[in-house]
Short mmCIF file of C-alpha atoms in Angstrom, two decimals:
data_model
loop_
_atom_site.label_atom_id
_atom_site.label_comp_id
_atom_site.label_asym_id
_atom_site.label_seq_id
_atom_site.Cartn_x
_atom_site.Cartn_y
_atom_site.Cartn_z
CA MET A 1466 -64.34 -24.50 85.57
CA ILE A 1467 -60.64 -23.77 86.14
CA ALA A 1468 -57.68 -26.01 85.20
CA LEU A 1469 -54.06 -25.88 86.26
CA GLY A 1470 -51.60 -27.31 83.72
CA VAL A 1471 -48.03 -28.52 84.21
CA GLU A 1472 -45.69 -28.49 81.18
CA SER A 1473 -42.23 -30.03 81.53
CA THR A 1474 -41.44 -31.95 78.36
CA ALA A 1475 -38.08 -30.29 77.65
CA ASP A 1476 -36.24 -27.15 78.81
CA ASN A 1477 -39.32 -25.06 79.66
CA LEU A 1478 -41.11 -25.48 82.97
CA GLY A 1479 -44.60 -24.05 82.52
CA ILE A 1480 -47.49 -23.65 84.92
CA GLY A 1481 -50.71 -22.31 83.42
CA ILE A 1482 -54.14 -21.62 84.81
CA VAL A 1483 -57.03 -21.39 82.35
CA SER A 1484 -60.80 -21.09 82.71
CA SER A 1485 -63.47 -22.79 80.64
CA GLY A 1486 -64.31 -19.29 79.39
CA LYS A 1487 -60.98 -19.39 77.46
CA GLU A 1488 -59.30 -16.96 79.84
CA VAL A 1489 -55.60 -17.50 80.42
CA LEU A 1490 -55.40 -16.48 84.10
CA ALA A 1491 -51.71 -17.30 84.48
CA ASN A 1492 -48.99 -18.63 82.22
CA ILE A 1493 -45.67 -18.85 84.06
CA ILE A 1494 -42.74 -20.03 81.93
CA ASP A 1495 -39.39 -20.72 83.57
CA VAL A 1496 -36.71 -21.64 81.02
CA HIS A 1497 -33.73 -23.78 81.94
CA VAL A 1498 -30.70 -22.40 80.11
CA PRO A 1499 -27.85 -24.91 79.99
CA GLU A 1500 -24.41 -23.53 80.94
CA GLU A 1501 -22.98 -25.07 77.81
CA GLY A 1502 -24.17 -27.30 74.97
CA GLY A 1503 -27.76 -28.35 74.35
CA ILE A 1504 -30.43 -29.58 76.76
CA HIS A 1505 -29.19 -32.07 79.30
CA PRO A 1506 -32.32 -34.00 80.32
CA ARG A 1507 -31.30 -34.65 83.94
CA GLU A 1508 -30.09 -31.11 84.56
CA ALA A 1509 -33.28 -29.69 83.05
CA ALA A 1510 -35.32 -32.05 85.22
CA ARG A 1511 -33.43 -30.89 88.33
CA HIS A 1512 -34.16 -27.28 87.39
CA HIS A 1513 -37.87 -28.08 86.97
CA SER A 1514 -38.03 -29.87 90.28
CA ASP A 1515 -36.20 -27.01 92.08
CA GLU A 1516 -38.46 -24.35 90.56
CA MET A 1517 -41.78 -26.22 90.62
CA GLY A 1518 -43.00 -24.92 93.99
CA ASN A 1519 -42.18 -21.34 93.04
CA ALA A 1520 -43.80 -21.58 89.66
CA VAL A 1521 -47.05 -23.03 91.07
CA ARG A 1522 -47.17 -20.32 93.74
CA ARG A 1523 -46.52 -17.56 91.17
CA ALA A 1524 -49.22 -18.96 88.89
CA LEU A 1525 -51.80 -19.03 91.70
CA ASP A 1526 -50.83 -15.47 92.74
CA THR A 1527 -50.98 -14.16 89.17
CA ALA A 1528 -54.35 -15.78 88.55
CA GLY A 1529 -55.66 -14.59 91.89
CA VAL A 1530 -57.31 -17.93 92.59
CA SER A 1531 -57.01 -20.13 95.64
CA VAL A 1532 -56.12 -23.80 95.53
CA ASP A 1533 -59.78 -24.66 96.25
CA GLU A 1534 -60.94 -22.92 93.09
CA ILE A 1535 -58.89 -25.21 90.82
CA ASP A 1536 -61.10 -27.98 89.43
CA ILE A 1537 -58.60 -30.23 87.66
CA ILE A 1538 -54.84 -30.77 87.41
CA ALA A 1539 -53.56 -31.41 83.89
CA PHE A 1540 -50.01 -32.44 82.98
CA ALA A 1541 -48.01 -33.16 79.85
CA GLN A 1542 -47.74 -36.95 79.80
CA GLY A 1543 -45.62 -37.06 76.60
CA PRO A 1544 -43.91 -36.86 74.23
CA GLY A 1545 -40.67 -35.42 75.58
CA LEU A 1546 -37.55 -36.09 77.59
CA GLY A 1547 -38.12 -38.82 80.19
CA PRO A 1548 -36.55 -37.17 83.26
CA CYS A 1549 -38.31 -33.84 82.56
CA LEU A 1550 -41.67 -35.50 81.97
CA ARG A 1551 -41.37 -37.52 85.19
CA THR A 1552 -40.69 -34.39 87.25
CA GLY A 1553 -43.87 -32.75 85.94
CA ALA A 1554 -45.94 -35.91 86.35
CA THR A 1555 -44.78 -36.45 89.93
CA SER A 1556 -45.70 -32.89 90.87
CA ALA A 1557 -49.07 -33.11 89.12
CA ARG A 1558 -49.93 -36.36 90.92
CA ALA A 1559 -48.93 -34.82 94.24
CA LEU A 1560 -51.00 -31.69 93.61
CA ALA A 1561 -54.03 -33.69 92.52
CA ALA A 1562 -53.79 -36.00 95.55
CA TYR A 1563 -53.23 -33.14 97.99
CA MET A 1564 -56.07 -31.06 96.57
CA GLY A 1565 -58.35 -34.01 95.96
CA LYS A 1566 -58.84 -33.03 92.30
CA PRO A 1567 -59.01 -35.16 89.15
CA LEU A 1568 -55.80 -35.68 87.17
CA VAL A 1569 -55.79 -35.35 83.36
CA GLY A 1570 -52.80 -36.47 81.25
CA VAL A 1571 -52.38 -34.48 78.04
CA ASN A 1572 -50.42 -35.06 74.82
CA HIS A 1573 -48.01 -32.14 74.40
CA CYS A 1574 -48.37 -31.92 70.58
CA VAL A 1575 -52.17 -32.05 70.72
CA ALA A 1576 -52.03 -29.26 73.34
CA HIS A 1577 -50.08 -27.02 70.94
CA VAL A 1578 -52.85 -27.40 68.36
CA GLU A 1579 -55.71 -26.98 70.85
CA VAL A 1580 -54.40 -23.83 72.49
CA GLY A 1581 -53.63 -22.48 69.01
CA ARG A 1582 -57.26 -23.01 68.02
CA MET A 1583 -58.39 -21.40 71.26
CA ALA A 1584 -56.13 -18.38 70.91
CA THR A 1585 -56.71 -17.66 67.22
CA GLY A 1586 -60.28 -18.86 66.71
CA ALA A 1587 -59.18 -21.30 64.00
CA GLU A 1588 -61.71 -24.13 63.78
CA ASP A 1589 -60.33 -26.80 61.50
CA PRO A 1590 -56.78 -25.85 60.55
CA LEU A 1591 -53.90 -27.67 58.97
CA THR A 1592 -51.20 -27.10 61.61
CA LEU A 1593 -47.50 -26.54 61.08
CA TYR A 1594 -45.93 -27.15 64.49
CA VAL A 1595 -42.24 -26.25 64.60
CA SER A 1596 -40.00 -26.21 67.67
CA GLY A 1597 -36.70 -27.44 69.05
CA GLY A 1598 -38.02 -30.98 69.37
CA ASN A 1599 -40.81 -31.29 66.81
CA THR A 1600 -41.54 -30.54 63.14
CA ILE A 1601 -45.02 -31.85 62.32
CA VAL A 1602 -47.73 -31.07 59.76
CA SER A 1603 -51.05 -32.36 61.06
CA GLY A 1604 -54.79 -32.02 60.63
CA TYR A 1605 -57.94 -33.39 62.21
CA GLU A 1606 -59.71 -36.26 60.47
CA SER A 1607 -62.24 -38.74 61.93
CA GLY A 1608 -61.47 -38.50 65.64
CA ARG A 1609 -57.69 -38.05 65.48
CA TYR A 1610 -55.01 -35.55 64.56
CA ARG A 1611 -53.44 -37.23 61.54
CA ILE A 1612 -49.78 -36.61 60.77
CA PHE A 1613 -49.28 -35.77 57.09
CA GLY A 1614 -45.62 -34.89 57.27
CA GLU A 1615 -42.80 -34.62 59.77
CA THR A 1616 -39.04 -34.54 60.04
CA LEU A 1617 -37.20 -37.75 59.26
CA ASP A 1618 -34.38 -36.85 61.64
CA ILE A 1619 -33.91 -33.65 63.67
CA ALA A 1620 -36.42 -30.85 64.27
CA VAL A 1621 -35.96 -27.52 62.46
CA GLY A 1622 -35.45 -25.73 65.81
CA ASN A 1623 -32.76 -28.23 66.72
CA CYS A 1624 -30.99 -27.47 63.41
CA LEU A 1625 -31.10 -23.72 64.13
CA ASP A 1626 -29.97 -24.13 67.77
CA SER A 1627 -27.09 -26.42 66.84
CA PHE A 1628 -25.85 -24.02 64.18
CA ALA A 1629 -26.19 -21.06 66.56
CA ARG A 1630 -24.10 -22.85 69.18
CA GLU A 1631 -21.45 -23.71 66.61
CA ALA A 1632 -21.37 -20.09 65.40
CA GLY A 1633 -21.25 -18.65 68.91
CA LEU A 1634 -24.71 -17.05 68.65
CA GLU A 1635 -27.27 -16.74 71.43
CA TYR A 1636 -29.37 -19.67 72.65
CA PRO A 1637 -32.05 -20.47 71.56
CA GLY A 1638 -30.77 -19.82 68.06
CA GLY A 1639 -33.87 -18.62 66.19
CA PRO A 1640 -34.02 -14.93 67.21
CA ASP A 1641 -30.29 -14.22 66.81
CA ILE A 1642 -30.20 -16.02 63.45
CA GLU A 1643 -33.18 -13.94 62.31
CA ARG A 1644 -31.45 -10.66 63.30
CA LYS A 1645 -28.22 -11.60 61.52
CA ALA A 1646 -30.07 -12.92 58.47
CA ALA A 1647 -31.64 -9.49 57.96
CA ALA A 1648 -28.19 -8.21 56.92
CA GLY A 1649 -27.38 -11.23 54.72
CA LYS A 1650 -27.20 -10.82 50.93
CA ASN A 1651 -25.70 -13.89 49.32
CA LEU A 1652 -27.49 -17.21 49.13
CA ILE A 1653 -25.09 -20.11 49.75
CA PRO A 1654 -26.26 -23.31 47.99
CA LEU A 1655 -27.30 -25.80 50.70
CA PRO A 1656 -29.03 -29.21 50.70
CA TYR A 1657 -32.78 -28.88 50.37
CA THR A 1658 -34.31 -32.20 51.39
CA VAL A 1659 -38.02 -32.79 50.95
CA LYS A 1660 -39.55 -36.26 50.59
CA GLY A 1661 -43.21 -35.88 49.74
CA MET A 1662 -44.58 -34.20 52.85
CA ASP A 1663 -41.62 -35.25 55.02
CA LEU A 1664 -38.36 -33.37 55.37
CA SER A 1665 -34.86 -33.83 56.70
CA TYR A 1666 -32.59 -31.31 58.43
CA SER A 1667 -29.50 -33.31 59.33
CA GLY A 1668 -27.86 -32.84 55.91
CA LEU A 1669 -28.56 -29.10 56.01
CA LEU A 1670 -27.00 -28.83 59.48
CA THR A 1671 -23.87 -30.70 58.39
CA ALA A 1672 -23.51 -28.53 55.28
CA ILE A 1673 -24.03 -25.17 57.01
CA THR A 1674 -21.57 -26.18 59.73
CA THR A 1675 -18.98 -27.04 57.06
CA GLU A 1676 -19.58 -23.67 55.36
CA LEU A 1677 -19.18 -21.92 58.72
CA HIS A 1678 -15.80 -23.52 59.38
CA SER A 1679 -14.62 -22.90 55.81
CA GLY A 1680 -14.26 -19.22 56.77
CA ARG A 1681 -15.47 -18.20 53.30
CA HIS A 1682 -18.73 -16.54 54.36
CA THR A 1683 -19.96 -13.84 56.68
CA VAL A 1684 -22.12 -14.99 59.58
CA GLU A 1685 -24.90 -12.83 58.12
CA ASP A 1686 -24.85 -14.72 54.82
CA LEU A 1687 -24.73 -18.05 56.67
CA CYS A 1688 -27.78 -17.12 58.77
CA TYR A 1689 -29.61 -15.79 55.73
CA SER A 1690 -28.94 -18.93 53.68
CA LEU A 1691 -29.82 -21.28 56.53
CA GLN A 1692 -33.08 -19.46 57.17
CA GLU A 1693 -34.10 -19.23 53.51
CA THR A 1694 -33.42 -22.93 52.91
CA ALA A 1695 -34.87 -24.30 56.16
CA TYR A 1696 -38.09 -22.28 55.92
CA ALA A 1697 -38.61 -22.84 52.18
CA MET A 1698 -38.61 -26.59 52.92
CA LEU A 1699 -41.29 -26.05 55.57
CA GLY A 1700 -43.23 -23.94 53.08
CA GLU A 1701 -43.16 -26.65 50.45
CA VAL A 1702 -44.37 -29.50 52.66
CA THR A 1703 -47.03 -27.27 54.20
CA GLU A 1704 -48.27 -26.26 50.78
CA ARG A 1705 -48.39 -29.88 49.66
CA ALA A 1706 -50.32 -30.87 52.79
CA LEU A 1707 -52.72 -27.96 52.37
CA ALA A 1708 -53.43 -29.03 48.79
CA HIS A 1709 -53.79 -32.65 49.94
CA THR A 1710 -56.22 -31.98 52.79
CA GLY A 1711 -58.03 -28.92 51.43
CA LYS A 1712 -58.21 -27.49 54.97
CA PRO A 1713 -59.74 -24.00 55.13
CA GLU A 1714 -57.22 -22.65 57.67
CA LEU A 1715 -53.48 -22.81 58.25
CA LEU A 1716 -52.12 -22.57 61.80
CA LEU A 1717 -48.48 -21.89 62.64
CA THR A 1718 -47.34 -22.77 66.17
CA GLY A 1719 -44.37 -23.93 68.28
CA GLY A 1720 -41.38 -21.86 69.37
CA VAL A 1721 -40.18 -21.32 65.77
CA ALA A 1722 -43.54 -19.61 64.99
CA ALA A 1723 -41.94 -16.46 66.44
CA ASN A 1724 -39.87 -16.13 63.25
CA LYS A 1725 -41.26 -13.38 61.01
CA ARG A 1726 -39.86 -14.81 57.78
CA LEU A 1727 -41.56 -18.14 58.44
CA ALA A 1728 -44.83 -16.44 59.40
CA GLY A 1729 -44.63 -14.52 56.10
CA ILE A 1730 -44.17 -17.76 54.16
CA VAL A 1731 -47.17 -19.30 55.90
CA ARG A 1732 -49.32 -16.26 55.08
CA ASP A 1733 -48.24 -16.39 51.41
CA ILE A 1734 -49.10 -20.06 51.10
CA ALA A 1735 -52.44 -19.68 52.86
CA GLY A 1736 -53.28 -16.80 50.51
CA GLU A 1737 -52.41 -18.86 47.42
CA HIS A 1738 -54.72 -21.65 48.55
CA GLY A 1739 -57.59 -19.53 49.82
CA ALA A 1740 -56.97 -20.64 53.39
CA GLU A 1741 -57.06 -18.35 56.39
CA PRO A 1742 -53.64 -17.99 58.08
CA HIS A 1743 -53.30 -17.98 61.87
CA VAL A 1744 -50.07 -17.46 63.79
CA VAL A 1745 -50.19 -18.33 67.49
CA PRO A 1746 -48.83 -15.57 69.76
CA ILE A 1747 -45.44 -16.56 71.17
CA ARG A 1748 -46.46 -16.96 74.85
CA LEU A 1749 -48.93 -19.63 73.76
CA ALA A 1750 -46.87 -20.99 70.83
CA ALA A 1751 -43.75 -21.82 72.86
CA ASP A 1752 -43.95 -24.72 75.35
CA ASN A 1753 -46.21 -23.47 78.14
CA GLY A 1754 -48.53 -24.62 80.91
CA ALA A 1755 -51.64 -22.80 79.66
CA MET A 1756 -51.85 -25.09 76.64
CA ILE A 1757 -51.75 -28.13 78.92
CA ALA A 1758 -54.38 -26.63 81.25
CA TRP A 1759 -56.69 -25.78 78.34
CA THR A 1760 -56.39 -29.17 76.66
CA GLY A 1761 -56.83 -30.95 80.01
CA LEU A 1762 -59.95 -28.90 80.58
CA ILE A 1763 -61.64 -29.73 77.26
CA ALA A 1764 -60.60 -33.39 77.56
CA TYR A 1765 -62.09 -33.51 81.07
CA GLN A 1766 -65.30 -31.91 79.83
CA ALA A 1767 -65.44 -34.64 77.17
CA GLY A 1768 -65.27 -37.24 79.96
CA HIS A 1769 -61.56 -37.97 80.12
CA VAL A 1770 -59.65 -38.45 83.39
CA THR A 1771 -56.33 -40.20 84.00
CA PRO A 1772 -56.39 -42.66 86.90
CA LEU A 1773 -53.21 -42.82 88.98
CA ASP A 1774 -52.24 -46.26 87.65
CA ALA A 1775 -52.42 -44.94 84.05
CA SER A 1776 -50.50 -41.74 84.75
CA HIS A 1777 -47.02 -43.00 83.82
CA VAL A 1778 -45.29 -40.76 81.28
CA ASN A 1779 -44.79 -41.75 77.63
CA PRO A 1780 -41.70 -40.06 76.13
CA SER A 1781 -42.59 -41.22 72.60
CA TRP A 1782 -46.36 -40.71 72.58
CA ARG A 1783 -47.39 -39.78 69.04
CA MET A 1784 -50.20 -37.28 68.57
CA ASP A 1785 -52.02 -39.52 66.10
CA GLN A 1786 -52.49 -42.13 68.83
CA VAL A 1787 -54.71 -39.81 70.87
CA GLU A 1788 -58.48 -39.95 70.51
CA ILE A 1789 -60.02 -36.48 70.24
CA PRO A 1790 -63.64 -36.90 71.39
CA TRP A 1791 -64.18 -33.17 71.90
CA ARG A 1792 -64.07 -32.49 68.18
CA GLU A 1793 -66.60 -35.09 67.02
CA MET B 474 -54.35 -37.64 21.81
CA LYS B 475 -54.75 -34.99 24.49
CA ALA B 476 -51.66 -33.35 25.91
CA LEU B 477 -50.97 -31.63 29.20
CA SER B 478 -48.43 -28.96 29.86
CA LYS B 479 -46.96 -29.12 33.32
CA ILE B 480 -45.51 -25.78 34.33
CA ARG B 481 -43.57 -25.41 37.57
CA ARG B 482 -44.48 -21.85 38.46
CA PRO B 483 -42.19 -19.75 40.63
CA LYS B 484 -43.06 -19.95 44.33
CA GLY B 485 -43.18 -16.43 45.66
CA TYR B 486 -42.26 -17.54 49.17
CA ARG B 487 -38.96 -19.05 48.03
CA HIS B 488 -35.73 -17.14 47.39
CA PRO B 489 -35.59 -16.68 43.56
CA GLU B 490 -32.17 -18.35 43.20
CA LEU B 491 -33.25 -21.36 45.23
CA ASP B 492 -36.59 -21.45 43.44
CA ASN B 493 -35.01 -21.42 39.97
CA ARG B 494 -32.54 -24.12 40.93
CA LEU B 495 -35.31 -26.39 42.23
CA ARG B 496 -37.72 -25.81 39.34
CA ARG B 497 -35.03 -26.50 36.79
CA SER B 498 -33.59 -29.59 38.47
CA ARG B 499 -37.01 -31.08 39.14
CA THR B 500 -38.11 -30.59 35.56
CA LYS B 501 -34.99 -32.37 34.35
CA ALA B 502 -35.30 -35.15 36.92
CA GLU B 503 -38.93 -35.71 36.08
CA ALA B 504 -38.25 -36.04 32.35
CA ASP B 505 -35.22 -38.31 32.73
CA ILE B 506 -36.83 -40.58 35.28
CA ILE B 507 -40.19 -40.91 33.53
CA HIS B 508 -38.27 -42.50 30.62
CA ARG B 509 -36.32 -44.76 32.91
CA ALA B 510 -39.50 -45.83 34.73
CA LYS B 511 -41.20 -46.68 31.47
CA ARG B 512 -38.26 -48.88 30.47
CA SER B 513 -38.58 -50.76 33.77
CA GLY B 514 -42.17 -51.63 32.90
CA VAL B 515 -43.95 -49.07 35.06
CA PRO B 516 -46.61 -47.13 33.12
CA THR B 517 -45.92 -43.37 32.98
CA PRO B 518 -47.21 -40.61 30.68
CA LEU B 519 -45.58 -40.17 27.29
CA LEU B 520 -43.37 -37.09 27.06
CA TYR B 521 -43.68 -34.74 24.08
CA HIS B 522 -41.50 -31.81 25.03
CA VAL B 523 -39.15 -30.81 27.87
CA ASP B 524 -37.90 -27.28 28.58
CA PRO B 525 -35.90 -27.15 31.84
CA ASP B 526 -35.04 -23.45 31.47
CA ASN B 527 -38.72 -22.56 31.66
CA ALA B 528 -39.58 -25.52 33.89
CA VAL B 529 -42.13 -26.87 31.40
CA ILE B 530 -42.93 -30.45 30.37
CA VAL B 531 -45.55 -31.29 27.77
CA MET B 532 -46.82 -34.82 28.28
CA GLU B 533 -49.65 -37.20 27.57
CA TYR B 534 -52.87 -36.30 29.35
CA ILE B 535 -54.05 -39.27 31.41
CA ASP B 536 -57.81 -39.29 31.66
CA GLY B 537 -57.97 -41.09 35.00
CA VAL B 538 -58.61 -40.57 38.69
CA LYS B 539 -56.19 -40.42 41.59
CA VAL B 540 -55.98 -43.73 43.43
CA ARG B 541 -56.37 -41.66 46.58
CA ASP B 542 -59.93 -40.78 45.58
CA VAL B 543 -61.12 -44.29 44.71
CA VAL B 544 -59.76 -46.31 47.65
CA ASP B 545 -62.94 -45.98 49.69
CA MET B 546 -65.21 -46.83 46.76
CA LEU B 547 -63.75 -50.26 46.04
CA SER B 548 -64.67 -53.65 47.48
CA ASP B 549 -62.21 -55.29 49.89
CA GLU B 550 -61.12 -57.64 47.13
CA GLU B 551 -60.56 -54.88 44.57
CA ARG B 552 -58.69 -52.75 47.08
CA LYS B 553 -56.34 -55.57 47.95
CA GLU B 554 -55.72 -56.39 44.28
CA LEU B 555 -55.06 -52.71 43.49
CA PHE B 556 -52.47 -52.30 46.24
CA THR B 557 -50.73 -55.55 45.35
CA ARG B 558 -50.29 -54.13 41.85
CA ILE B 559 -49.10 -50.78 43.21
CA GLY B 560 -46.59 -52.57 45.44
CA GLY B 561 -45.46 -54.57 42.41
CA TYR B 562 -44.80 -51.40 40.41
CA ALA B 563 -42.99 -49.83 43.38
CA GLY B 564 -40.75 -52.92 43.48
CA ARG B 565 -40.03 -52.54 39.77
CA LEU B 566 -39.12 -48.87 40.21
CA HIS B 567 -36.75 -49.68 43.05
CA GLY B 568 -35.33 -52.63 41.13
CA ALA B 569 -34.57 -50.28 38.22
CA GLY B 570 -32.72 -47.91 40.54
CA ILE B 571 -35.52 -45.36 40.77
CA ILE B 572 -36.61 -43.67 43.99
CA HIS B 573 -39.95 -41.94 43.39
CA GLY B 574 -39.56 -39.36 46.16
CA ASP B 575 -43.29 -38.68 46.55
CA LEU B 576 -44.75 -42.17 46.51
CA THR B 577 -48.36 -41.57 47.51
CA THR B 578 -51.82 -42.48 46.26
CA SER B 579 -52.18 -38.92 44.90
CA ASN B 580 -49.41 -39.63 42.40
CA ILE B 581 -50.83 -42.82 40.93
CA LEU B 582 -53.69 -42.50 38.46
CA LYS B 583 -56.25 -45.19 37.70
CA GLN B 584 -57.54 -45.15 34.15
CA GLY B 585 -59.95 -48.05 33.81
CA ASP B 586 -57.81 -51.04 34.75
CA ARG B 587 -54.57 -49.24 33.91
CA LEU B 588 -52.41 -47.66 36.61
CA VAL B 589 -50.13 -44.75 35.68
CA PHE B 590 -47.37 -43.36 37.92
CA ILE B 591 -46.92 -39.59 37.74
CA ASP B 592 -45.09 -36.71 39.43
CA PHE B 593 -41.44 -37.74 39.39
CA GLY B 594 -40.20 -34.25 40.26
CA LEU B 595 -38.70 -35.40 43.57
CA ALA B 596 -37.39 -38.64 42.06
CA GLU B 597 -33.75 -39.68 41.94
CA VAL B 598 -31.63 -42.51 40.67
CA SER B 599 -30.36 -44.68 43.51
CA THR B 600 -30.31 -48.24 44.77
CA GLU B 601 -29.51 -47.30 48.36
CA VAL B 602 -31.49 -49.21 50.94
CA GLU B 603 -31.93 -46.02 52.95
CA LYS B 604 -33.64 -44.20 50.07
CA ARG B 605 -35.85 -47.19 49.34
CA GLY B 606 -36.89 -47.26 53.00
CA VAL B 607 -37.74 -43.55 53.00
CA ASP B 608 -39.77 -44.02 49.78
CA LEU B 609 -41.75 -46.90 51.30
CA ASN B 610 -42.29 -44.88 54.45
CA LEU B 611 -44.03 -42.22 52.35
CA MET B 612 -46.57 -44.73 51.13
CA ASN B 613 -47.09 -46.09 54.64
CA ARG B 614 -47.55 -42.57 56.01
CA MET B 615 -50.17 -41.90 53.34
CA LEU B 616 -51.99 -45.07 54.38
CA THR B 617 -51.81 -44.05 58.06
CA SER B 618 -52.86 -40.41 57.59
CA THR B 619 -55.38 -40.70 54.78
CA HIS B 620 -56.45 -44.31 54.27
CA TYR B 621 -56.50 -45.10 58.00
CA ARG B 622 -59.66 -47.19 57.69
CA HIS B 623 -57.76 -49.77 55.64
CA GLN B 624 -54.15 -49.12 56.63
CA GLU B 625 -53.20 -52.65 57.71
CA GLU B 626 -54.76 -54.56 54.81
CA LEU B 627 -53.45 -52.06 52.24
CA LEU B 628 -49.92 -52.18 53.60
CA ALA B 629 -49.99 -55.98 53.62
CA ALA B 630 -51.18 -56.05 49.99
CA PHE B 631 -48.59 -53.46 48.95
CA VAL B 632 -45.80 -55.42 50.64
CA GLU B 633 -46.90 -58.63 48.94
CA GLY B 634 -46.63 -57.01 45.51
CA TYR B 635 -43.36 -55.28 46.39
CA ARG B 636 -41.77 -58.58 47.44
CA GLU B 637 -42.93 -60.28 44.25
CA THR B 638 -41.18 -57.86 41.90
CA LEU B 639 -38.13 -56.82 43.90
CA GLY B 640 -37.31 -60.29 45.19
CA ALA B 641 -34.60 -60.83 47.78
CA GLU B 642 -33.71 -57.13 48.07
CA ALA B 643 -37.22 -56.34 49.32
CA GLU B 644 -36.66 -57.51 52.91
CA GLU B 645 -33.87 -55.06 53.64
CA ALA B 646 -35.90 -52.16 52.24
CA LEU B 647 -39.00 -53.14 54.23
CA THR B 648 -37.00 -53.42 57.45
CA ARG B 649 -35.54 -49.99 56.72
CA MET B 650 -39.03 -48.59 56.18
CA GLU B 651 -39.91 -49.59 59.75
CA GLU B 652 -36.69 -48.08 61.07
CA VAL B 653 -37.32 -44.80 59.25
CA ALA B 654 -40.80 -44.57 60.78
CA LYS B 655 -39.31 -44.97 64.26
CA ARG B 656 -36.51 -42.51 63.72
CA GLY B 657 -38.23 -39.18 64.42
CA ARG B 658 -37.53 -38.12 67.95
CA TYR B 659 -40.92 -38.92 69.38
CA ILE B 660 -42.00 -42.29 68.10
CA GLU B 661 -43.31 -45.13 70.21
CA LYS B 662 -40.68 -47.82 70.46
CA LYS B 663 -41.87 -51.28 69.72
#
């Protein structure tokens, strides 16, 4: 069985093609880079709609499959930015109708976990999912992915991107901050806000921005301090959730999983708790279509299809609202 | 009486300066606030010795079980009664200007009929509605993620107890709890 997945929850347009044998046949990612500022939902949606045809064609070419060989069309139904989600959903509906194939709506956050399990072989992990839009610690329990901790305001990736923009660094901020941090030496005291297994990044962003404009620090020290503080907070809540759930594995995914310092922290914590660490490779950790295709495929095999009249997008669809019959 | 020595060990994954700062400040906060909580009528362990420089507290050993581990073993009636009492103590903490900071069923011990609140390392002194709301949200998240079989009834019982002890100020905090839960970027709007 072969699934085609459409991802368009934020600034990445992704088209993936995946087989039931866990082969990623194609995983086209087309990133919308705003000319200035952060993501503008309508401009990103226009980009996705302009590039959709191309991306689908490239995915089919890369996979070397014909339209007839695709068995289902999966799409990210939420959560995400409304205009971006609607562009993906419209295209997915059109493809499914044109090809006469079943449509499967997928939760974006669940897809991150499922493709992470597929790619790393993790079976029952506690997952730290960190990106520009999400910061969530979750684990499977009785038919659902339960959320043990999450950000109370902005996502960690959003904090890094906003600082990078303010400091004139490259977008997205993570990689450039990591490079500069490598030459940092002095730790600037910054707010460290952890509430049980939840965390907050807005105070940290305000403080680091103030330090930046004070002119008292090198950009290297700023990056170093931001990274050390932001990732230590993630480490603490992850450790608490690992102790709480007793999960045997720890999975790191999302765009921020590319950061080596964070991956090191995750490995340390897993080691301390006798859990096996897994870091999802970046092409499958960042927002992508393969994760949507794969999750659509296993959901379909578990009997799930999305009728047209239930295919409206849900920008605020929480992952703990989704039933996960394929893991029972 | 048995004693327990709580040592905040260095976390290897954290920058040493940051780690020392946190271990020291949490040890101090825990000791100060355990006293304050006791004065407000919320049972906490007795403290015997505090050493912030080495991040060590020696305190009374409570021979009990985590509430988290007994929830599923109780009858409906017992569960409701237990969470009304927990809500009542949470109201007393907030009324005394204490934010627990990690208000979950793992940090409340049940020793026979006695309930003991522990782990005040993330606690702070505040009467801000925002901080009360965040504290309550922690308990609600615990109910949703871990005690999902009984989430609604347990929250209702908790809220009943909370209102009883905190009085008129409870409503604002409870409304804020709901707002906090909706605040993350991707939450279903109601």
